[in-house]
């Protein structure tokens, strides 16, 4: 009920697609989408099947825009109405405006700086890059912004940042 009428954006990878024919002889598809938090199935009937069935290829990364609205057939129930399905790669740079990376000063060693530098340089894009270097002992922080460097936030970069326990990051935050 809290989602009624609100736009929902879902991003994930297609992990399955089943096609069938209804009792009325109409084709349909069930799109299985998975992200970091779990997975779910999106039924595609009628015009949705015609418009979006082409996205039912395992391994595709998708961005689904939808609304939760009262059902035509049962007003006390809700339907998940698709507004659009687009390739996530095409939309990612538009959606990720900036990344802010926070690093404790005592963890800024040469290997970390070099690896981060390589990841940033090999993935140019449109997202702004912010750094915050903190010294917890002295209660000091330094905020840095790169005017020259814009990047594409890739899976490889996110995996690197997540793999470093002392590095924190926020997207659009």
mmCIF file of C-alpha atoms in Angstrom:
data_model
loop_
_atom_site.group_PDB
_atom_site.id
_atom_site.type_symbol
_atom_site.label_atom_id
_atom_site.label_comp_id
_atom_site.label_asym_id
_atom_site.label_seq_id
_atom_site.Cartn_x
_atom_site.Cartn_y
_atom_site.Cartn_z
ATOM 1 C CA UNK A 1 0.000 0.000 0.000
ATOM 2 C CA UNK A 2 2.935 2.358 0.700
ATOM 3 C CA UNK A 3 4.065 1.929 -2.921
ATOM 4 C CA UNK A 4 0.649 2.695 -4.463
ATOM 5 C CA UNK A 5 0.999 5.073 -7.412
ATOM 6 C CA UNK A 6 4.731 5.566 -6.898
ATOM 7 C CA UNK A 7 7.352 5.011 -9.557
ATOM 8 C CA UNK A 8 9.693 2.131 -8.794
ATOM 9 C CA UNK A 9 13.086 1.598 -10.432
ATOM 10 C CA UNK A 10 14.515 -1.923 -10.390
ATOM 11 C CA UNK A 11 17.930 -2.808 -11.722
ATOM 12 C CA UNK A 12 19.363 -6.280 -12.063
ATOM 13 C CA UNK A 13 20.486 -9.165 -14.198
ATOM 14 C CA UNK A 14 18.142 -11.519 -16.034
ATOM 15 C CA UNK A 15 18.648 -14.990 -14.553
ATOM 16 C CA UNK A 16 15.758 -16.719 -16.278
ATOM 17 C CA UNK A 17 12.917 -16.336 -18.752
ATOM 18 C CA UNK A 18 9.996 -18.714 -19.210
ATOM 19 C CA UNK A 19 7.539 -18.467 -22.057
ATOM 20 C CA UNK A 20 4.173 -20.101 -22.371
ATOM 21 C CA UNK A 21 0.660 -19.894 -23.726
ATOM 22 C CA UNK A 22 -2.327 -19.049 -21.539
ATOM 23 C CA UNK A 23 -5.581 -21.039 -21.460
ATOM 24 C CA UNK A 24 -6.944 -18.460 -23.904
ATOM 25 C CA UNK A 25 -4.122 -19.166 -26.357
ATOM 26 C CA UNK A 26 -2.233 -15.919 -25.682
ATOM 27 C CA UNK A 27 1.563 -15.933 -25.317
ATOM 28 C CA UNK A 28 3.211 -14.709 -22.102
ATOM 29 C CA UNK A 29 6.614 -14.585 -20.470
ATOM 30 C CA UNK A 30 7.967 -14.601 -16.919
ATOM 31 C CA UNK A 31 11.156 -12.551 -16.512
ATOM 32 C CA UNK A 32 13.348 -13.465 -13.528
ATOM 33 C CA UNK A 33 15.475 -10.519 -12.372
ATOM 34 C CA UNK A 34 18.137 -10.638 -9.652
ATOM 35 C CA UNK A 35 20.126 -7.955 -7.831
ATOM 36 C CA UNK A 36 22.354 -7.790 -4.733
ATOM 37 C CA UNK A 37 19.383 -8.136 -2.378
ATOM 38 C CA UNK A 38 17.451 -10.981 -3.984
ATOM 39 C CA UNK A 39 15.397 -11.974 -6.990
ATOM 40 C CA UNK A 40 11.863 -11.677 -8.278
ATOM 41 C CA UNK A 41 9.708 -12.533 -11.244
ATOM 42 C CA UNK A 42 7.977 -10.049 -13.517
ATOM 43 C CA UNK A 43 5.075 -11.438 -15.561
ATOM 44 C CA UNK A 44 4.723 -10.145 -19.114
ATOM 45 C CA UNK A 45 1.232 -10.483 -20.592
ATOM 46 C CA UNK A 46 -0.381 -8.957 -23.671
ATOM 47 C CA UNK A 47 1.304 -5.803 -24.935
ATOM 48 C CA UNK A 48 3.989 -6.043 -22.217
ATOM 49 C CA UNK A 49 5.034 -9.418 -23.631
ATOM 50 C CA UNK A 50 5.204 -7.982 -27.158
ATOM 51 C CA UNK A 51 7.132 -4.878 -26.044
ATOM 52 C CA UNK A 52 9.471 -6.371 -23.437
ATOM 53 C CA UNK A 53 9.791 -10.093 -24.208
ATOM 54 C CA UNK A 54 12.945 -9.299 -26.187
ATOM 55 C CA UNK A 55 14.681 -8.496 -22.870
ATOM 56 C CA UNK A 56 14.258 -12.076 -21.659
ATOM 57 C CA UNK A 57 17.837 -13.125 -22.397
ATOM 58 C CA UNK A 58 19.824 -14.540 -19.490
ATOM 59 C CA UNK A 59 22.748 -12.302 -18.608
ATOM 60 C CA UNK A 60 21.209 -8.992 -19.732
ATOM 61 C CA UNK A 61 21.386 -6.143 -17.207
ATOM 62 C CA UNK A 62 18.084 -4.264 -17.124
ATOM 63 C CA UNK A 63 16.517 -1.189 -15.575
ATOM 64 C CA UNK A 64 12.768 -1.579 -15.059
ATOM 65 C CA UNK A 65 10.546 1.425 -14.381
ATOM 66 C CA UNK A 66 7.112 0.512 -13.013
ATOM 67 C CA UNK A 67 4.187 1.640 -10.859
ATOM 68 C CA UNK A 68 2.056 -0.156 -8.291
ATOM 69 C CA UNK A 69 -1.598 0.533 -9.102
ATOM 70 C CA UNK A 70 -4.977 -0.905 -8.099
ATOM 71 C CA UNK A 71 -5.921 -3.920 -10.209
ATOM 72 C CA UNK A 72 -8.537 -3.492 -12.936
ATOM 73 C CA UNK A 73 -10.064 -6.824 -11.974
ATOM 74 C CA UNK A 74 -9.871 -6.686 -8.168
ATOM 75 C CA UNK A 75 -9.799 -3.155 -6.671
ATOM 76 C CA UNK A 76 -8.512 -4.434 -3.310
ATOM 77 C CA UNK A 77 -5.428 -5.934 -5.012
ATOM 78 C CA UNK A 78 -2.509 -4.236 -6.728
ATOM 79 C CA UNK A 79 -0.791 -4.699 -10.086
ATOM 80 C CA UNK A 80 2.823 -4.058 -10.998
ATOM 81 C CA UNK A 81 2.555 -1.974 -14.191
ATOM 82 C CA UNK A 82 5.677 -1.672 -16.316
ATOM 83 C CA UNK A 83 6.414 1.788 -17.681
ATOM 84 C CA UNK A 84 9.601 0.833 -19.481
ATOM 85 C CA UNK A 85 12.458 -1.649 -19.602
ATOM 86 C CA UNK A 86 15.839 -0.397 -20.733
ATOM 87 C CA UNK A 87 19.365 -1.750 -20.822
ATOM 88 C CA UNK A 88 21.032 -0.820 -17.538
ATOM 89 C CA UNK A 89 24.349 -0.044 -19.207
ATOM 90 C CA UNK A 90 22.676 2.613 -21.375
ATOM 91 C CA UNK A 91 21.019 4.258 -18.361
ATOM 92 C CA UNK A 92 23.673 3.838 -15.664
ATOM 93 C CA UNK A 93 25.706 6.940 -16.471
ATOM 94 C CA UNK A 94 22.551 9.067 -16.505
ATOM 95 C CA UNK A 95 21.450 7.765 -13.102
ATOM 96 C CA UNK A 96 24.797 7.829 -11.278
ATOM 97 C CA UNK A 97 25.643 11.518 -10.990
ATOM 98 C CA UNK A 98 28.496 11.159 -8.508
ATOM 99 C CA UNK A 99 30.458 8.785 -6.311
ATOM 100 C CA UNK A 100 31.904 9.873 -2.969
ATOM 101 C CA UNK A 101 34.765 7.765 -1.604
ATOM 102 C CA UNK A 102 35.823 8.096 2.054
ATOM 103 C CA UNK A 103 39.249 6.771 3.069
ATOM 104 C CA UNK A 104 40.981 6.939 6.473
ATOM 105 C CA UNK A 105 44.359 8.643 6.031
ATOM 106 C CA UNK A 106 46.245 5.725 7.614
ATOM 107 C CA UNK A 107 44.813 3.394 4.910
ATOM 108 C CA UNK A 108 46.066 5.524 2.020
ATOM 109 C CA UNK A 109 48.948 3.308 1.007
ATOM 110 C CA UNK A 110 50.611 3.158 -2.398
ATOM 111 C CA UNK A 111 49.016 -0.130 -3.589
ATOM 112 C CA UNK A 112 45.505 1.126 -2.746
ATOM 113 C CA UNK A 113 46.101 4.485 -4.444
ATOM 114 C CA UNK A 114 47.583 2.799 -7.538
ATOM 115 C CA UNK A 115 44.758 0.292 -7.942
ATOM 116 C CA UNK A 116 42.096 2.946 -7.437
ATOM 117 C CA UNK A 117 43.867 5.226 -9.915
ATOM 118 C CA UNK A 118 43.983 2.471 -12.556
ATOM 119 C CA UNK A 119 40.261 1.674 -12.105
ATOM 120 C CA UNK A 120 39.320 5.336 -12.420
ATOM 121 C CA UNK A 121 41.517 6.024 -15.467
ATOM 122 C CA UNK A 122 40.412 2.963 -17.425
ATOM 123 C CA UNK A 123 36.700 3.747 -16.959
ATOM 124 C CA UNK A 124 36.047 7.317 -18.108
ATOM 125 C CA UNK A 125 32.430 8.405 -17.977
ATOM 126 C CA UNK A 126 30.047 11.115 -16.787
ATOM 127 C CA UNK A 127 29.925 10.644 -12.989
ATOM 128 C CA UNK A 128 31.588 13.203 -10.715
ATOM 129 C CA UNK A 129 34.313 11.975 -8.347
ATOM 130 C CA UNK A 130 34.579 13.111 -4.725
ATOM 131 C CA UNK A 131 37.093 11.966 -2.096
ATOM 132 C CA UNK A 132 37.004 12.477 1.640
ATOM 133 C CA UNK A 133 40.199 11.698 3.543
ATOM 134 C CA UNK A 134 39.630 11.380 7.298
ATOM 135 C CA UNK A 135 41.960 11.350 10.279
ATOM 136 C CA UNK A 136 39.933 9.902 13.139
ATOM 137 C CA UNK A 137 42.667 10.461 15.718
ATOM 138 C CA UNK A 138 42.804 14.208 15.077
ATOM 139 C CA UNK A 139 39.131 14.492 14.113
ATOM 140 C CA UNK A 140 40.042 16.113 10.779
ATOM 141 C CA UNK A 141 38.650 15.473 7.304
ATOM 142 C CA UNK A 142 39.646 16.813 3.908
ATOM 143 C CA UNK A 143 37.078 16.946 1.100
ATOM 144 C CA UNK A 144 38.431 16.693 -2.441
ATOM 145 C CA UNK A 145 36.656 17.031 -5.779
ATOM 146 C CA UNK A 146 38.135 16.140 -9.147
ATOM 147 C CA UNK A 147 37.363 18.815 -11.729
ATOM 148 C CA UNK A 148 39.161 16.984 -14.560
ATOM 149 C CA UNK A 149 38.174 13.377 -13.936
ATOM 150 C CA UNK A 150 34.744 11.907 -14.537
ATOM 151 C CA UNK A 151 34.242 8.191 -14.457
ATOM 152 C CA UNK A 152 31.894 5.342 -15.163
ATOM 153 C CA UNK A 153 30.995 3.511 -11.961
ATOM 154 C CA UNK A 154 31.700 -0.092 -12.953
ATOM 155 C CA UNK A 155 31.126 -3.395 -11.221
ATOM 156 C CA UNK A 156 34.922 -3.750 -10.952
ATOM 157 C CA UNK A 157 35.212 -0.423 -9.086
ATOM 158 C CA UNK A 158 32.330 -1.248 -6.738
ATOM 159 C CA UNK A 159 33.830 -4.702 -6.034
ATOM 160 C CA UNK A 160 37.206 -3.098 -5.243
ATOM 161 C CA UNK A 161 35.623 -0.566 -2.876
ATOM 162 C CA UNK A 162 33.495 -3.221 -1.158
ATOM 163 C CA UNK A 163 36.550 -5.464 -0.812
ATOM 164 C CA UNK A 164 38.401 -2.804 1.193
ATOM 165 C CA UNK A 165 36.810 -2.768 4.643
ATOM 166 C CA UNK A 166 38.189 0.649 5.576
ATOM 167 C CA UNK A 167 36.987 2.403 2.429
ATOM 168 C CA UNK A 168 33.425 3.685 2.414
ATOM 169 C CA UNK A 169 31.550 4.985 -0.621
ATOM 170 C CA UNK A 170 28.199 6.470 -1.544
ATOM 171 C CA UNK A 171 26.559 6.823 -4.919
ATOM 172 C CA UNK A 172 24.630 10.081 -5.391
ATOM 173 C CA UNK A 173 25.024 10.701 -1.647
#
